[in-house]
mmCIF file of N, CA and C in Angstrom:
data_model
loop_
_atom_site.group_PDB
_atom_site.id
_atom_site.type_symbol
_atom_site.label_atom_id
_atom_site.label_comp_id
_atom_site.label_asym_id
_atom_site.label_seq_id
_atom_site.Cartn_x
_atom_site.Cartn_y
_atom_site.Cartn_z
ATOM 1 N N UNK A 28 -35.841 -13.108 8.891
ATOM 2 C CA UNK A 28 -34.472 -13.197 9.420
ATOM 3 C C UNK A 28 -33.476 -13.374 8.267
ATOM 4 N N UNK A 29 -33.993 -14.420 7.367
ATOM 5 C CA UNK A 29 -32.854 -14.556 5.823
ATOM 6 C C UNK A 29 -32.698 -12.943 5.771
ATOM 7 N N UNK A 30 -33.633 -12.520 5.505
ATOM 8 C CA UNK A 30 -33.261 -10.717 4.465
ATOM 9 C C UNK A 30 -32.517 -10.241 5.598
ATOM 10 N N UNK A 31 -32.868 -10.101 6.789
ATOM 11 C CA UNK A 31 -32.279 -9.474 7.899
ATOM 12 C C UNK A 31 -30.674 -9.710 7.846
ATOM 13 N N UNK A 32 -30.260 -10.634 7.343
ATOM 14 C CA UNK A 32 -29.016 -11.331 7.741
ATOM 15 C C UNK A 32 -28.144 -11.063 6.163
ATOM 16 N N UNK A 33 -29.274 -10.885 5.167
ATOM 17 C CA UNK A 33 -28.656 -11.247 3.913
ATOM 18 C C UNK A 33 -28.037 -9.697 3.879
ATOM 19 N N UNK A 34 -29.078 -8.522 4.578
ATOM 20 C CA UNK A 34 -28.387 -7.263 4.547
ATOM 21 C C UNK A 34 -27.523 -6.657 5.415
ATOM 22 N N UNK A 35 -27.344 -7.052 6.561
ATOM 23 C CA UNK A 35 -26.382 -7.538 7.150
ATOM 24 C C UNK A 35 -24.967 -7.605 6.691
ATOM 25 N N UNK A 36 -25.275 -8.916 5.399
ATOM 26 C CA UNK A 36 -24.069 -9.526 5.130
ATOM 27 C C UNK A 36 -23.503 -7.903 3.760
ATOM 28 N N UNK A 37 -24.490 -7.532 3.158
ATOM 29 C CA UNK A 37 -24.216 -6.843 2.226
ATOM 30 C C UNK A 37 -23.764 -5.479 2.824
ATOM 31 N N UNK A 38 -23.973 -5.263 3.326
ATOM 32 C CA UNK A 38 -23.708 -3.967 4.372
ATOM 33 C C UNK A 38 -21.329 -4.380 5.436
ATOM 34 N N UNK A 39 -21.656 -5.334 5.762
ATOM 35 C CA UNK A 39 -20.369 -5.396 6.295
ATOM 36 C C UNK A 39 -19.172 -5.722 4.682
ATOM 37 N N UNK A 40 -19.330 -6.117 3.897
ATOM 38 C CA UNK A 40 -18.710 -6.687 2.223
ATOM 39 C C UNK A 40 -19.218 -4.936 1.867
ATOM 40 N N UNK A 41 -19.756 -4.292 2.049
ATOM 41 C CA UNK A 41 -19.538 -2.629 1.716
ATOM 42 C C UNK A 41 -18.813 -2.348 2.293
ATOM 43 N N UNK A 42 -18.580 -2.126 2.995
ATOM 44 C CA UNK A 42 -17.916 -1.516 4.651
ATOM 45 C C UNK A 42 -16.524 -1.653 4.195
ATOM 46 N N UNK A 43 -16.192 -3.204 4.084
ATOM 47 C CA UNK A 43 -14.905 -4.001 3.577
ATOM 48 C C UNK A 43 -14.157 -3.564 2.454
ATOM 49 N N UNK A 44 -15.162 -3.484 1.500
ATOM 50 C CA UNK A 44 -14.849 -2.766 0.340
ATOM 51 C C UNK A 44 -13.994 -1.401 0.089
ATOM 52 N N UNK A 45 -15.288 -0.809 0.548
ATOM 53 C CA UNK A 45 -14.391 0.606 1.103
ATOM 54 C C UNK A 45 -13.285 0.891 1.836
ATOM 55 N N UNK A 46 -13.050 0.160 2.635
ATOM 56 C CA UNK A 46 -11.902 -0.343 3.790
ATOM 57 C C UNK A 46 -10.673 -0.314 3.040
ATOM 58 N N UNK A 47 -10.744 -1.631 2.083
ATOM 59 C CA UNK A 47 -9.693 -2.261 1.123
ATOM 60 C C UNK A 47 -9.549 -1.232 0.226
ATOM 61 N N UNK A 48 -10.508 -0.365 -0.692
ATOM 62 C CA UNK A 48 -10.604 0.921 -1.826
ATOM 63 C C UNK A 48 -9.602 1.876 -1.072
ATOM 64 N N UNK A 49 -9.371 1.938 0.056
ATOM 65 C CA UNK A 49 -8.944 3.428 0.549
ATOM 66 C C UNK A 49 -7.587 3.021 1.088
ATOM 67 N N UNK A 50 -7.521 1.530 1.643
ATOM 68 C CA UNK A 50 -5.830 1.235 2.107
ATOM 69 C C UNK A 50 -5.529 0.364 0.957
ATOM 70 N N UNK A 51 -6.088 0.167 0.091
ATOM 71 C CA UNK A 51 -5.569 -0.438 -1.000
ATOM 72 C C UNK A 51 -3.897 0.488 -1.668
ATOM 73 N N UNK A 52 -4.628 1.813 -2.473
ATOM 74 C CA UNK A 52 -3.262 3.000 -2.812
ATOM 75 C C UNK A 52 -2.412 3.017 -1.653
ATOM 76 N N UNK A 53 -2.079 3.529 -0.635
ATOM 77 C CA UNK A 53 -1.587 3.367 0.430
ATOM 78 C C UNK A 53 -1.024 2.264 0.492
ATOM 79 N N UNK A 54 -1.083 1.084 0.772
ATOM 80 C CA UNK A 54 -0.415 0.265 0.857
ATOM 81 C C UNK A 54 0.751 -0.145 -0.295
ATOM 82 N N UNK A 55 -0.093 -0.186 -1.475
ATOM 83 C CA UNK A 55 0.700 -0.315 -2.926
ATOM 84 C C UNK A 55 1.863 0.959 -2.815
ATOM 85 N N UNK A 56 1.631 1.821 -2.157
ATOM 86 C CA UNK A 56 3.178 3.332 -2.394
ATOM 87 C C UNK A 56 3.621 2.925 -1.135
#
């Protein structure tokens, strides 16, 4: 369940990432 959860956690903080990478420019103009 730890690993289950730990990838989980690494998988949604990707997600986020990318999220923030792409409305990051956008927002800044």
């Amino acid at each position: 369940y730890i690993f289950f959860s730990d990838k989980v956690e690494v998988q949604d903080l990707t997600k986020t990432t990318c999220f923030f990478t792409l409305m990051g420019p956008k927002s800044s103009e």
